[in-house]
Amino acid sequence: MISAQSYSPRLISWNITLRCPLKCAHCYVDAGDREAEGVLSTSEAFGVIDQVCRTGKPVVVLSGGEPLMREDLFDIARYGTDQGLRMVMGSSGMLIDKTTAAQISEAGIKAVAISLDSASPAIHDSFRGLDGVWEKAVQAIRNCRDEGIGVQINMSVLHSGIAGVEAVVEMGTTLGVRDYQVFFPVSTGRAREIKPGSPQEYEALIRQILIRYQNSDVNIRPTCAPQFRRIADDLGINNPAWGRGCIAGISYCRIYANGDVTPCPYLPVSAGNVRVTPFHEIWNNSGIFAALRDPDLLTGKCGRCRFKTICGGCRARAYRGADAFSLHWCDGLARPDELIGVLCAEDPYCLYEPEGLQV
């Protein structure tokens, strides 16, 4: 096993608030009117940024909820920018008018990922729980582009087919967007109330996406579906920019609004809290992160799979095990050092059956 000390985070998602004006059906933190209990203050947020810098210069995604609901968002973004971090933001686009887009740029935020789940306003608005959100998201893309801010479109799919993905990409391309992430959500937060697509549906859609865009000038990556690396390999498709399928705890982690650090937003297992332990110590010394970085600890079919170093299986779905197919799960943050074996279990959403005996 390679020492955890040799790893540096490349991407950190930070839920700086749980407030949000929307009621998205699939929200993994059940964001809304309430703020997170014990949310980090402005000065504490600055301290976290200082701690993060001790691990390198990762991209920091200011997320929520809706990050623009936090009054000190631009102060936090500017502080991170001044420390040499690449600060970006994830947003519904609901609050990004021309004035706000200018403020985003002035704060040093280099790119904004805007959620757009359908080319149909009615479908998108229904999914997001509020009328008029689609139009504001599209206008937000234009406003950000006008300010020279990079834009990525995030599309969440539960039962969408390739036609729905193609429609979003076609529309986004007309707006000048070249970067897309297609999310296959894990059933956490409010998404517990939505029956997810089946493993067969996800596998088929991933394959269609890879084939459709293999020679395209757009950058598109299936997310929360690490088996796409195995499917791409089977199709003879290679993109060096993709990286490993599941990067949770390896080059990526999430900072929750109260300072808890988890391997990813869908995996509610706290490796520590920045109020108690500095981020760089959590990142370098957490037993949970160390386990996720060791492919030899994977068990079940993930453990004997020849793709385990490029895919790794979804650790959030592995953590849930058989419950990955149900609608019942507690989202409370845990500190289960004794559950490392569960974190390294096989991914129940992967259809691939590797040959050979359990290792």
Tab-separated table of C-alpha atoms in Angstrom:
chain	number	residue	atom	x	y	z
A	1	MET	CA	0.000	0.000	0.000
A	2	ILE	CA	1.211	3.495	-0.853
A	3	SER	CA	1.437	5.819	2.130
A	4	ALA	CA	-1.482	8.208	2.474
A	5	GLN	CA	1.146	10.917	2.847
A	6	SER	CA	1.887	10.610	-0.884
A	7	TYR	CA	-1.617	11.668	-1.879
A	8	SER	CA	-2.775	15.222	-2.481
A	9	PRO	CA	-6.396	16.277	-3.026
A	10	ARG	CA	-7.138	17.548	-6.503
A	11	LEU	CA	-10.787	18.409	-5.879
A	12	ILE	CA	-12.681	19.364	-2.732
A	13	SER	CA	-16.448	19.876	-2.644
A	14	TRP	CA	-17.478	22.169	0.190
A	15	ASN	CA	-21.108	22.461	1.330
A	16	ILE	CA	-20.732	25.971	2.733
A	17	THR	CA	-24.481	26.222	3.405
A	18	LEU	CA	-27.586	24.044	3.409
A	19	ARG	CA	-29.890	26.912	2.543
A	20	CYS	CA	-31.477	26.831	-0.894
A	21	PRO	CA	-34.532	28.419	-2.551
A	22	LEU	CA	-35.309	25.203	-4.434
A	23	LYS	CA	-36.661	21.800	-3.449
A	24	CYS	CA	-34.830	19.555	-5.872
A	25	ALA	CA	-36.184	16.020	-5.782
A	26	HIS	CA	-32.728	14.438	-5.647
A	27	CYS	CA	-30.924	16.797	-3.232
A	28	TYR	CA	-28.388	14.710	-1.321
A	29	VAL	CA	-28.317	17.069	1.707
A	30	ASP	CA	-32.059	17.843	1.809
A	31	ALA	CA	-31.288	21.564	1.447
A	32	GLY	CA	-33.987	24.174	1.983
A	33	ASP	CA	-34.915	26.939	4.418
A	34	ARG	CA	-32.834	25.655	7.322
A	35	GLU	CA	-29.148	26.224	7.851
A	36	ALA	CA	-26.854	23.426	8.971
A	37	GLU	CA	-26.422	23.162	12.713
A	38	GLY	CA	-22.976	24.470	13.630
A	39	VAL	CA	-22.200	25.859	10.179
A	40	LEU	CA	-18.632	27.180	9.916
A	41	SER	CA	-18.259	30.944	10.416
A	42	THR	CA	-16.434	33.230	7.999
A	43	SER	CA	-13.251	33.213	10.075
A	44	GLU	CA	-13.435	29.434	10.421
A	45	ALA	CA	-13.868	29.140	6.660
A	46	PHE	CA	-10.726	31.202	6.147
A	47	GLY	CA	-8.935	28.855	8.538
A	48	VAL	CA	-10.090	25.821	6.571
A	49	ILE	CA	-8.665	27.361	3.409
A	50	ASP	CA	-5.333	27.840	5.173
A	51	GLN	CA	-5.433	24.188	6.238
A	52	VAL	CA	-6.302	23.024	2.717
A	53	CYS	CA	-3.309	24.901	1.319
A	54	ARG	CA	-1.042	22.690	3.419
A	55	THR	CA	-2.070	19.744	1.224
A	56	GLY	CA	-1.394	21.473	-2.107
A	57	LYS	CA	-3.487	23.578	-4.440
A	58	PRO	CA	-6.683	21.642	-5.130
A	59	VAL	CA	-9.742	22.945	-6.929
A	60	VAL	CA	-12.301	23.972	-4.294
A	61	VAL	CA	-15.963	23.720	-5.302
A	62	LEU	CA	-18.161	26.038	-3.234
A	63	SER	CA	-21.432	24.160	-3.073
A	64	GLY	CA	-24.575	23.935	-1.002
A	65	GLY	CA	-27.486	24.042	-0.868
A	66	GLU	CA	-27.180	27.136	-2.974
A	67	PRO	CA	-23.835	28.783	-2.157
A	68	LEU	CA	-25.146	32.201	-3.170
A	69	MET	CA	-27.492	32.055	-0.166
A	70	ARG	CA	-24.451	32.550	2.042
A	71	GLU	CA	-23.795	36.258	2.563
A	72	ASP	CA	-20.022	35.870	2.865
A	73	LEU	CA	-19.637	33.679	-0.226
A	74	PHE	CA	-17.589	36.236	-2.125
A	75	ASP	CA	-15.354	36.894	0.890
A	76	ILE	CA	-14.607	33.169	1.169
A	77	ALA	CA	-14.012	32.863	-2.569
A	78	ARG	CA	-11.706	35.880	-2.644
A	79	TYR	CA	-9.724	34.599	0.335
A	80	GLY	CA	-9.232	31.225	-1.349
A	81	THR	CA	-8.248	32.872	-4.619
A	82	ASP	CA	-5.712	35.069	-2.840
A	83	GLN	CA	-4.188	31.943	-1.271
A	84	GLY	CA	-3.614	30.506	-4.729
A	85	LEU	CA	-6.507	28.050	-4.864
A	86	ARG	CA	-8.694	27.628	-7.913
A	87	MET	CA	-12.126	28.505	-6.569
A	88	VAL	CA	-15.184	27.331	-8.498
A	89	MET	CA	-18.860	27.053	-7.634
A	90	GLY	CA	-21.822	24.730	-8.101
A	91	SER	CA	-25.193	26.433	-8.480
A	92	SER	CA	-28.730	26.028	-9.732
A	93	GLY	CA	-28.260	29.340	-11.547
A	94	MET	CA	-31.424	30.625	-9.880
A	95	LEU	CA	-29.699	33.673	-8.364
A	96	ILE	CA	-27.092	34.462	-11.031
A	97	ASP	CA	-28.275	37.647	-12.683
A	98	LYS	CA	-25.876	39.989	-14.470
A	99	THR	CA	-24.874	41.796	-11.277
A	100	THR	CA	-24.191	38.562	-9.427
A	101	ALA	CA	-22.201	37.175	-12.359
A	102	ALA	CA	-19.962	40.245	-12.173
A	103	GLN	CA	-19.510	39.702	-8.422
A	104	ILE	CA	-18.613	36.052	-9.038
A	105	SER	CA	-15.919	37.139	-11.443
A	106	GLU	CA	-14.605	39.832	-9.112
A	107	ALA	CA	-14.314	37.290	-6.292
A	108	GLY	CA	-11.959	35.226	-8.429
A	109	ILE	CA	-14.325	32.317	-9.033
A	110	LYS	CA	-13.033	30.811	-12.244
A	111	ALA	CA	-15.886	28.523	-13.218
A	112	VAL	CA	-19.478	27.749	-12.308
A	113	ALA	CA	-21.204	24.388	-12.700
A	114	ILE	CA	-24.869	25.058	-13.409
A	115	SER	CA	-27.465	22.325	-13.035
A	116	LEU	CA	-29.573	21.654	-16.115
A	117	ASP	CA	-31.354	18.321	-16.052
A	118	SER	CA	-33.431	18.600	-19.214
A	119	ALA	CA	-33.832	20.648	-22.357
A	120	SER	CA	-37.509	20.806	-21.426
A	121	PRO	CA	-38.370	23.672	-19.040
A	122	ALA	CA	-41.338	21.741	-17.642
A	123	ILE	CA	-39.296	18.632	-16.820
A	124	HIS	CA	-36.424	20.607	-15.299
A	125	ASP	CA	-38.709	22.826	-13.214
A	126	SER	CA	-40.654	19.822	-11.947
A	127	PHE	CA	-37.430	18.107	-10.909
A	128	ARG	CA	-36.208	21.270	-9.182
A	129	GLY	CA	-39.480	21.953	-7.398
A	130	LEU	CA	-40.094	25.516	-8.633
A	131	ASP	CA	-41.434	27.090	-11.815
A	132	GLY	CA	-39.128	29.310	-13.850
A	133	VAL	CA	-35.879	27.689	-12.711
A	134	TRP	CA	-34.988	26.419	-16.196
A	135	GLU	CA	-35.156	29.880	-17.738
A	136	LYS	CA	-33.026	31.362	-14.956
A	137	ALA	CA	-30.467	28.573	-15.295
A	138	VAL	CA	-30.137	29.208	-19.024
A	139	GLN	CA	-29.825	32.948	-18.440
A	140	ALA	CA	-27.249	32.285	-15.729
A	141	ILE	CA	-25.136	30.390	-18.259
A	142	ARG	CA	-25.296	33.399	-20.580
A	143	ASN	CA	-24.476	35.817	-17.757
A	144	CYS	CA	-21.446	33.806	-16.660
A	145	ARG	CA	-20.207	33.444	-20.221
A	146	ASP	CA	-20.549	37.201	-20.714
A	147	GLU	CA	-18.267	37.731	-17.691
A	148	GLY	CA	-15.656	35.324	-19.036
A	149	ILE	CA	-16.451	32.728	-16.360
A	150	GLY	CA	-16.087	29.100	-17.389
A	151	VAL	CA	-19.322	27.103	-17.352
A	152	GLN	CA	-19.955	23.403	-16.905
A	153	ILE	CA	-23.411	21.884	-17.143
A	154	ASN	CA	-24.293	19.263	-14.533
A	155	MET	CA	-27.116	16.950	-15.559
A	156	SER	CA	-28.645	14.472	-13.136
A	157	VAL	CA	-30.208	11.361	-14.628
A	158	LEU	CA	-32.400	8.832	-12.877
A	159	HIS	CA	-34.350	7.315	-15.720
A	160	SER	CA	-33.359	9.537	-18.674
A	161	GLY	CA	-32.343	7.956	-21.946
A	162	ILE	CA	-29.624	9.048	-24.336
A	163	ALA	CA	-32.050	11.373	-26.147
A	164	GLY	CA	-32.427	13.467	-22.989
A	165	VAL	CA	-28.657	13.740	-22.595
A	166	GLU	CA	-28.210	14.640	-26.255
A	167	ALA	CA	-30.834	17.377	-25.992
A	168	VAL	CA	-29.085	19.008	-23.020
A	169	VAL	CA	-25.671	18.832	-24.689
A	170	GLU	CA	-27.059	20.217	-27.955
A	171	MET	CA	-28.678	23.124	-26.162
A	172	GLY	CA	-25.619	23.750	-23.999
A	173	THR	CA	-23.382	23.775	-27.056
A	174	THR	CA	-25.451	26.575	-28.566
A	175	LEU	CA	-24.711	28.525	-25.363
A	176	GLY	CA	-20.986	27.951	-25.760
A	177	VAL	CA	-20.653	25.209	-23.114
A	178	ARG	CA	-18.182	22.405	-23.815
A	179	ASP	CA	-17.945	20.710	-20.409
A	180	TYR	CA	-20.604	18.350	-19.031
A	181	GLN	CA	-20.960	15.974	-16.119
A	182	VAL	CA	-23.769	13.435	-16.200
A	183	PHE	CA	-24.586	12.430	-12.616
A	184	PHE	CA	-26.067	9.074	-11.665
A	185	PRO	CA	-27.271	10.098	-8.178
A	186	VAL	CA	-26.964	7.898	-5.131
A	187	SER	CA	-30.179	7.729	-3.089
A	188	THR	CA	-29.313	10.032	-0.216
A	189	GLY	CA	-31.188	13.010	1.210
A	190	ARG	CA	-34.443	13.653	-0.660
A	191	ALA	CA	-33.348	11.255	-3.409
A	192	ARG	CA	-34.340	8.473	-1.003
A	193	GLU	CA	-37.907	9.128	-2.119
A	194	ILE	CA	-37.086	8.493	-5.788
A	195	LYS	CA	-36.670	4.976	-7.072
A	196	PRO	CA	-33.315	5.009	-8.887
A	197	GLY	CA	-32.709	3.545	-12.292
A	198	SER	CA	-31.697	-0.097	-12.370
A	199	PRO	CA	-28.065	-1.181	-12.825
A	200	GLN	CA	-29.046	-2.389	-16.296
A	201	GLU	CA	-30.480	1.024	-17.216
A	202	TYR	CA	-27.405	2.835	-15.928
A	203	GLU	CA	-25.045	0.488	-17.735
A	204	ALA	CA	-26.897	0.914	-21.034
A	205	LEU	CA	-26.973	4.715	-20.742
A	206	ILE	CA	-23.280	4.934	-19.840
A	207	ARG	CA	-22.407	2.855	-22.886
A	208	GLN	CA	-24.574	5.017	-25.145
A	209	ILE	CA	-23.009	8.228	-23.803
A	210	LEU	CA	-19.475	6.952	-24.345
A	211	ILE	CA	-20.212	5.819	-27.896
A	212	ARG	CA	-22.136	8.965	-28.814
A	213	TYR	CA	-19.465	11.414	-27.661
A	214	GLN	CA	-16.228	9.513	-28.214
A	215	ASN	CA	-15.282	11.696	-31.190
A	216	SER	CA	-17.045	14.858	-30.043
A	217	ASP	CA	-15.447	18.185	-29.212
A	218	VAL	CA	-17.375	18.327	-25.925
A	219	ASN	CA	-15.958	17.009	-22.665
A	220	ILE	CA	-18.463	14.698	-21.009
A	221	ARG	CA	-17.933	12.459	-17.989
A	222	PRO	CA	-20.335	10.074	-16.266
A	223	THR	CA	-20.153	10.783	-12.520
A	224	CYS	CA	-21.038	8.559	-9.553
A	225	ALA	CA	-20.802	5.688	-12.033
A	226	PRO	CA	-17.160	4.535	-11.870
A	227	GLN	CA	-17.950	1.487	-13.985
A	228	PHE	CA	-17.791	3.831	-16.960
A	229	ARG	CA	-14.024	3.251	-16.974
A	230	ARG	CA	-14.560	-0.492	-17.447
A	231	ILE	CA	-17.188	0.122	-20.128
A	232	ALA	CA	-14.899	2.593	-21.922
A	233	ASP	CA	-12.066	0.068	-21.837
A	234	ASP	CA	-14.366	-2.556	-23.328
A	235	LEU	CA	-15.248	-0.103	-26.119
A	236	GLY	CA	-11.607	0.815	-26.735
A	237	ILE	CA	-12.237	4.429	-25.666
A	238	ASN	CA	-9.562	6.231	-23.675
A	239	ASN	CA	-9.501	9.761	-22.304
A	240	PRO	CA	-6.515	10.628	-20.059
A	241	ALA	CA	-8.505	13.486	-18.517
A	242	TRP	CA	-11.012	11.091	-16.944
A	243	GLY	CA	-8.861	9.777	-14.133
A	244	ARG	CA	-10.021	6.954	-11.878
A	245	GLY	CA	-13.709	6.056	-11.800
A	246	CYS	CA	-14.256	6.542	-8.051
A	247	ILE	CA	-11.921	9.153	-6.575
A	248	ALA	CA	-13.525	9.333	-3.113
A	249	GLY	CA	-10.803	9.729	-0.508
A	250	ILE	CA	-8.106	9.350	-3.146
A	251	SER	CA	-7.986	12.721	-4.873
A	252	TYR	CA	-11.371	14.045	-3.762
A	253	CYS	CA	-13.337	14.676	-0.591
A	254	ARG	CA	-16.225	16.712	0.769
A	255	ILE	CA	-16.240	19.259	3.595
A	256	TYR	CA	-19.684	19.419	5.163
A	257	ALA	CA	-21.183	22.691	6.367
A	258	ASN	CA	-20.294	21.940	9.998
A	259	GLY	CA	-16.683	21.045	9.201
A	260	ASP	CA	-16.979	17.261	8.947
A	261	VAL	CA	-14.785	15.785	6.223
A	262	THR	CA	-16.184	12.844	4.265
A	263	PRO	CA	-14.777	10.913	1.291
A	264	CYS	CA	-17.576	12.167	-0.978
A	265	PRO	CA	-20.963	13.909	-0.671
A	266	TYR	CA	-22.867	10.635	-1.018
A	267	LEU	CA	-20.817	8.810	1.623
A	268	PRO	CA	-21.829	10.144	5.066
A	269	VAL	CA	-18.838	8.759	6.929
A	270	SER	CA	-16.896	11.426	8.798
A	271	ALA	CA	-13.120	11.059	8.801
A	272	GLY	CA	-12.868	13.963	11.250
A	273	ASN	CA	-13.928	17.553	11.794
A	274	VAL	CA	-11.773	20.563	10.931
A	275	ARG	CA	-12.749	22.244	14.198
A	276	VAL	CA	-10.991	19.438	16.044
A	277	THR	CA	-8.364	18.180	13.606
A	278	PRO	CA	-6.764	20.302	10.864
A	279	PHE	CA	-7.811	19.335	7.350
A	280	HIS	CA	-4.310	18.334	6.288
A	281	GLU	CA	-4.072	15.918	9.205
A	282	ILE	CA	-7.442	14.377	8.358
A	283	TRP	CA	-6.461	14.036	4.713
A	284	ASN	CA	-3.057	12.517	5.436
A	285	ASN	CA	-3.792	10.387	8.501
A	286	SER	CA	-7.414	9.203	8.337
A	287	GLY	CA	-7.724	5.437	8.446
A	288	ILE	CA	-10.845	5.723	6.309
A	289	PHE	CA	-9.007	7.583	3.559
A	290	ALA	CA	-6.039	5.214	3.814
A	291	ALA	CA	-8.340	2.239	3.277
A	292	LEU	CA	-9.998	3.829	0.241
A	293	ARG	CA	-6.554	4.384	-1.283
A	294	ASP	CA	-5.610	0.708	-1.103
A	295	PRO	CA	-7.222	-1.332	-3.919
A	296	ASP	CA	-5.963	-4.518	-2.256
A	297	LEU	CA	-8.526	-3.972	0.513
A	298	LEU	CA	-11.455	-4.198	-1.913
A	299	THR	CA	-13.560	-7.291	-1.370
A	300	GLY	CA	-16.195	-9.241	-3.259
A	301	LYS	CA	-16.110	-8.965	-7.014
A	302	CYS	CA	-14.486	-5.511	-6.786
A	303	GLY	CA	-11.565	-7.173	-5.002
A	304	ARG	CA	-10.936	-9.650	-7.780
A	305	CYS	CA	-11.751	-7.328	-10.683
A	306	ARG	CA	-9.004	-6.468	-13.159
A	307	PHE	CA	-10.446	-2.949	-13.383
A	308	LYS	CA	-10.165	-2.201	-9.662
A	309	THR	CA	-7.349	0.322	-10.048
A	310	ILE	CA	-9.097	2.357	-12.758
A	311	CYS	CA	-12.697	1.925	-11.572
A	312	GLY	CA	-12.708	1.043	-7.880
A	313	GLY	CA	-16.483	0.712	-7.697
A	314	CYS	CA	-18.766	3.300	-6.123
A	315	ARG	CA	-17.794	3.371	-2.454
A	316	ALA	CA	-21.055	5.089	-1.474
A	317	ARG	CA	-23.144	2.313	-3.001
A	318	ALA	CA	-20.813	-0.296	-1.537
A	319	TYR	CA	-21.328	1.273	1.908
A	320	ARG	CA	-25.068	0.914	1.516
A	321	GLY	CA	-24.789	-2.674	0.244
A	322	ALA	CA	-28.152	-4.282	-0.362
A	323	ASP	CA	-29.849	-1.043	0.694
A	324	ALA	CA	-28.601	0.525	-2.540
A	325	PHE	CA	-31.777	-0.890	-4.088
A	326	SER	CA	-34.159	0.369	-1.396
A	327	LEU	CA	-35.455	3.775	-0.384
A	328	HIS	CA	-34.500	3.564	3.297
A	329	TRP	CA	-31.213	4.832	4.642
A	330	CYS	CA	-30.063	7.130	7.443
A	331	ASP	CA	-27.972	10.057	6.258
A	332	GLY	CA	-26.454	10.842	9.648
A	333	LEU	CA	-22.697	11.361	9.566
A	334	ALA	CA	-20.910	8.454	11.223
A	335	ARG	CA	-17.400	7.717	12.386
A	336	PRO	CA	-17.311	4.000	11.684
A	337	ASP	CA	-13.632	3.037	11.752
A	338	GLU	CA	-14.904	-0.472	12.312
A	339	LEU	CA	-16.809	-0.271	9.001
A	340	ILE	CA	-13.769	0.059	6.754
A	341	GLY	CA	-14.546	-3.423	5.463
A	342	VAL	CA	-18.003	-2.227	4.428
A	343	LEU	CA	-16.536	0.805	2.678
A	344	CYS	CA	-14.331	-1.550	0.659
A	345	ALA	CA	-17.119	-3.993	-0.267
A	346	GLU	CA	-18.267	-4.669	-3.799
A	347	ASP	CA	-20.370	-2.161	-5.709
A	348	PRO	CA	-23.904	-3.623	-5.986
A	349	TYR	CA	-24.653	-1.461	-9.020
A	350	CYS	CA	-21.928	-2.960	-11.206
A	351	LEU	CA	-23.053	-5.762	-13.503
A	352	TYR	CA	-19.596	-7.025	-14.351
A	353	GLU	CA	-18.700	-10.466	-13.051
A	354	PRO	CA	-14.924	-10.907	-13.003
A	355	GLU	CA	-13.439	-14.352	-13.382
A	356	GLY	CA	-11.456	-16.081	-10.674
A	357	LEU	CA	-11.800	-16.772	-6.985
A	358	GLN	CA	-12.181	-14.237	-4.177
A	359	VAL	CA	-8.803	-12.779	-3.203
